[in-house]
């Protein structure tokens, strides 16, 4: 089992920045990739970004390219999501997820095996 704990959410004005963190514990050796998803009120959960745990390959949803950056610190078993130029439409609960296989980089939530409880990001206009 892998446990994931997100932190770093909060209230920020439009145009501002936040950095989310996701600390992994447990059987972290089984992780192939870590990703961030988000769910806005009344909407389905959607893929934001993912990173392979060993090679560091990154993948982004089109709507965050150039604004968000995913990174990892293997020594700390932590993945980060740096979010810049935030918009009100970025308001959502952001979830960290981990997958054990290469398909976990596809951006599908169904290919992720472990989930955190989420952290709320609110962007005011």
PDB file of C-alpha atoms in Angstrom:
ATOM      1  CA  UNK A   1       0.000   0.000   0.000  1.00  0.00           C
ATOM      2  CA  UNK A   2       0.999   3.573  -0.666  1.00  0.00           C
ATOM      3  CA  UNK A   3      -0.250   6.535   1.326  1.00  0.00           C
ATOM      4  CA  UNK A   4      -0.407   9.998  -0.229  1.00  0.00           C
ATOM      5  CA  UNK A   5      -0.830  13.256   1.654  1.00  0.00           C
ATOM      6  CA  UNK A   6      -1.321  16.548  -0.168  1.00  0.00           C
ATOM      7  CA  UNK A   7      -0.577  19.992   1.220  1.00  0.00           C
ATOM      8  CA  UNK A   8      -0.168  23.551   0.013  1.00  0.00           C
ATOM      9  CA  UNK A   9      -3.682  24.435  -1.037  1.00  0.00           C
ATOM     10  CA  UNK A  10      -5.314  27.710  -0.084  1.00  0.00           C
ATOM     11  CA  UNK A  11      -6.806  30.960  -1.287  1.00  0.00           C
ATOM     12  CA  UNK A  12      -4.945  33.023  -3.862  1.00  0.00           C
ATOM     13  CA  UNK A  13      -5.817  35.906  -6.136  1.00  0.00           C
ATOM     14  CA  UNK A  14      -5.972  35.505  -9.881  1.00  0.00           C
ATOM     15  CA  UNK A  15      -2.491  35.756 -11.364  1.00  0.00           C
ATOM     16  CA  UNK A  16      -0.895  34.416  -8.211  1.00  0.00           C
ATOM     17  CA  UNK A  17       1.015  31.214  -7.518  1.00  0.00           C
ATOM     18  CA  UNK A  18       0.791  28.198  -5.258  1.00  0.00           C
ATOM     19  CA  UNK A  19       2.916  25.105  -4.835  1.00  0.00           C
ATOM     20  CA  UNK A  20       1.228  21.866  -3.930  1.00  0.00           C
ATOM     21  CA  UNK A  21       3.133  19.004  -2.346  1.00  0.00           C
ATOM     22  CA  UNK A  22       2.315  15.320  -2.187  1.00  0.00           C
ATOM     23  CA  UNK A  23       4.243  13.155   0.249  1.00  0.00           C
ATOM     24  CA  UNK A  24       4.252   9.435  -0.456  1.00  0.00           C
ATOM     25  CA  UNK A  25       4.857   6.756   2.149  1.00  0.00           C
ATOM     26  CA  UNK A  26       4.549   3.005   2.437  1.00  0.00           C
ATOM     27  CA  UNK A  27       5.561   0.826  -0.519  1.00  0.00           C
ATOM     28  CA  UNK A  28       6.924   3.716  -2.571  1.00  0.00           C
ATOM     29  CA  UNK A  29       9.162   1.307  -4.480  1.00  0.00           C
ATOM     30  CA  UNK A  30       6.032   0.105  -6.268  1.00  0.00           C
ATOM     31  CA  UNK A  31       5.279   3.551  -7.731  1.00  0.00           C
ATOM     32  CA  UNK A  32       5.776   3.986 -11.466  1.00  0.00           C
ATOM     33  CA  UNK A  33       4.288   7.453 -11.753  1.00  0.00           C
ATOM     34  CA  UNK A  34       2.621  10.150  -9.711  1.00  0.00           C
ATOM     35  CA  UNK A  35       0.012  12.541 -10.983  1.00  0.00           C
ATOM     36  CA  UNK A  36      -2.225  15.424 -10.083  1.00  0.00           C
ATOM     37  CA  UNK A  37      -5.926  15.524 -10.847  1.00  0.00           C
ATOM     38  CA  UNK A  38      -8.510  18.117  -9.921  1.00  0.00           C
ATOM     39  CA  UNK A  39     -12.245  18.324  -9.434  1.00  0.00           C
ATOM     40  CA  UNK A  40     -14.117  21.590  -9.590  1.00  0.00           C
ATOM     41  CA  UNK A  41     -17.568  21.966  -8.009  1.00  0.00           C
ATOM     42  CA  UNK A  42     -20.179  20.257 -10.132  1.00  0.00           C
ATOM     43  CA  UNK A  43     -17.624  18.864 -12.561  1.00  0.00           C
ATOM     44  CA  UNK A  44     -15.900  15.558 -13.105  1.00  0.00           C
ATOM     45  CA  UNK A  45     -12.385  14.934 -11.954  1.00  0.00           C
ATOM     46  CA  UNK A  46      -9.803  15.745 -14.634  1.00  0.00           C
ATOM     47  CA  UNK A  47      -6.143  15.083 -15.278  1.00  0.00           C
ATOM     48  CA  UNK A  48      -3.688  17.911 -14.631  1.00  0.00           C
ATOM     49  CA  UNK A  49      -0.139  16.531 -14.813  1.00  0.00           C
ATOM     50  CA  UNK A  50       1.914  13.398 -14.258  1.00  0.00           C
ATOM     51  CA  UNK A  51       5.557  12.483 -13.801  1.00  0.00           C
ATOM     52  CA  UNK A  52       7.366   9.174 -13.960  1.00  0.00           C
ATOM     53  CA  UNK A  53       9.045   8.360 -10.705  1.00  0.00           C
ATOM     54  CA  UNK A  54      12.362   7.150 -12.071  1.00  0.00           C
ATOM     55  CA  UNK A  55      12.975   8.949 -15.345  1.00  0.00           C
ATOM     56  CA  UNK A  56      11.161  12.157 -14.608  1.00  0.00           C
ATOM     57  CA  UNK A  57       9.184  12.264 -17.843  1.00  0.00           C
ATOM     58  CA  UNK A  58       6.352  14.740 -17.533  1.00  0.00           C
ATOM     59  CA  UNK A  59       2.917  15.052 -19.098  1.00  0.00           C
ATOM     60  CA  UNK A  60       0.432  17.903 -18.865  1.00  0.00           C
ATOM     61  CA  UNK A  61      -3.146  18.654 -19.710  1.00  0.00           C
ATOM     62  CA  UNK A  62      -3.334  21.269 -22.450  1.00  0.00           C
ATOM     63  CA  UNK A  63      -5.053  23.796 -20.219  1.00  0.00           C
ATOM     64  CA  UNK A  64      -2.077  23.989 -17.810  1.00  0.00           C
ATOM     65  CA  UNK A  65       0.836  23.892 -20.217  1.00  0.00           C
ATOM     66  CA  UNK A  66       3.129  26.825 -19.620  1.00  0.00           C
ATOM     67  CA  UNK A  67       1.531  27.643 -16.264  1.00  0.00           C
ATOM     68  CA  UNK A  68       1.966  24.523 -14.113  1.00  0.00           C
ATOM     69  CA  UNK A  69       5.109  22.490 -13.532  1.00  0.00           C
ATOM     70  CA  UNK A  70       5.253  19.036 -11.961  1.00  0.00           C
ATOM     71  CA  UNK A  71       8.468  17.875 -10.333  1.00  0.00           C
ATOM     72  CA  UNK A  72       9.657  15.235  -7.899  1.00  0.00           C
ATOM     73  CA  UNK A  73      12.166  14.776  -5.127  1.00  0.00           C
ATOM     74  CA  UNK A  74      12.869  11.069  -4.859  1.00  0.00           C
ATOM     75  CA  UNK A  75      14.914  11.481  -1.697  1.00  0.00           C
ATOM     76  CA  UNK A  76      11.887  12.989   0.028  1.00  0.00           C
ATOM     77  CA  UNK A  77       9.332  10.764  -1.731  1.00  0.00           C
ATOM     78  CA  UNK A  78       7.525  13.936  -2.673  1.00  0.00           C
ATOM     79  CA  UNK A  79       6.001  15.295  -5.866  1.00  0.00           C
ATOM     80  CA  UNK A  80       5.225  18.970  -6.370  1.00  0.00           C
ATOM     81  CA  UNK A  81       2.890  20.972  -8.548  1.00  0.00           C
ATOM     82  CA  UNK A  82       4.012  24.560  -9.053  1.00  0.00           C
ATOM     83  CA  UNK A  83       1.050  26.566 -10.251  1.00  0.00           C
ATOM     84  CA  UNK A  84       1.611  30.024 -11.718  1.00  0.00           C
ATOM     85  CA  UNK A  85      -0.688  32.534 -13.391  1.00  0.00           C
ATOM     86  CA  UNK A  86      -3.654  31.017 -11.616  1.00  0.00           C
ATOM     87  CA  UNK A  87      -7.134  31.680 -12.937  1.00  0.00           C
ATOM     88  CA  UNK A  88     -10.515  31.491 -11.188  1.00  0.00           C
ATOM     89  CA  UNK A  89     -11.297  28.428 -13.303  1.00  0.00           C
ATOM     90  CA  UNK A  90      -8.390  26.634 -11.620  1.00  0.00           C
ATOM     91  CA  UNK A  91     -10.447  26.553  -8.435  1.00  0.00           C
ATOM     92  CA  UNK A  92     -10.849  22.904  -7.465  1.00  0.00           C
ATOM     93  CA  UNK A  93      -9.866  20.181  -5.064  1.00  0.00           C
ATOM     94  CA  UNK A  94      -6.501  18.905  -6.237  1.00  0.00           C
ATOM     95  CA  UNK A  95      -5.757  15.230  -5.740  1.00  0.00           C
ATOM     96  CA  UNK A  96      -2.447  13.423  -5.826  1.00  0.00           C
ATOM     97  CA  UNK A  97      -2.485   9.925  -7.267  1.00  0.00           C
ATOM     98  CA  UNK A  98       0.046   7.165  -7.791  1.00  0.00           C
ATOM     99  CA  UNK A  99       0.132   4.362 -10.290  1.00  0.00           C
ATOM    100  CA  UNK A 100       2.121   1.153 -10.302  1.00  0.00           C
ATOM    101  CA  UNK A 101       2.331   0.694 -14.059  1.00  0.00           C
ATOM    102  CA  UNK A 102       3.352   2.678 -17.141  1.00  0.00           C
ATOM    103  CA  UNK A 103      -0.293   3.174 -18.111  1.00  0.00           C
ATOM    104  CA  UNK A 104      -0.558   5.513 -15.130  1.00  0.00           C
ATOM    105  CA  UNK A 105       1.015   8.166 -17.354  1.00  0.00           C
ATOM    106  CA  UNK A 106      -1.942   8.177 -19.733  1.00  0.00           C
ATOM    107  CA  UNK A 107      -3.882  10.699 -17.699  1.00  0.00           C
ATOM    108  CA  UNK A 108      -6.754   8.371 -16.923  1.00  0.00           C
ATOM    109  CA  UNK A 109      -7.830   8.285 -13.305  1.00  0.00           C
ATOM    110  CA  UNK A 110      -8.764   4.642 -13.797  1.00  0.00           C
ATOM    111  CA  UNK A 111      -5.099   3.755 -14.242  1.00  0.00           C
ATOM    112  CA  UNK A 112      -4.111   5.172 -10.861  1.00  0.00           C
ATOM    113  CA  UNK A 113      -3.938   2.843  -7.889  1.00  0.00           C
ATOM    114  CA  UNK A 114      -3.647   5.137  -4.885  1.00  0.00           C
ATOM    115  CA  UNK A 115      -5.192   8.483  -4.057  1.00  0.00           C
ATOM    116  CA  UNK A 116      -4.741  11.226  -1.512  1.00  0.00           C
ATOM    117  CA  UNK A 117      -7.638  13.003   0.139  1.00  0.00           C
ATOM    118  CA  UNK A 118      -7.125  16.217  -1.777  1.00  0.00           C
ATOM    119  CA  UNK A 119      -6.308  19.836  -1.041  1.00  0.00           C
ATOM    120  CA  UNK A 120      -8.549  22.780  -1.918  1.00  0.00           C
ATOM    121  CA  UNK A 121      -7.283  25.541  -4.167  1.00  0.00           C
ATOM    122  CA  UNK A 122      -9.446  28.636  -4.454  1.00  0.00           C
ATOM    123  CA  UNK A 123      -8.563  31.378  -6.924  1.00  0.00           C
ATOM    124  CA  UNK A 124     -10.402  34.647  -6.448  1.00  0.00           C
ATOM    125  CA  UNK A 125     -11.014  37.094  -9.289  1.00  0.00           C
TER     126      UNK A 125
END
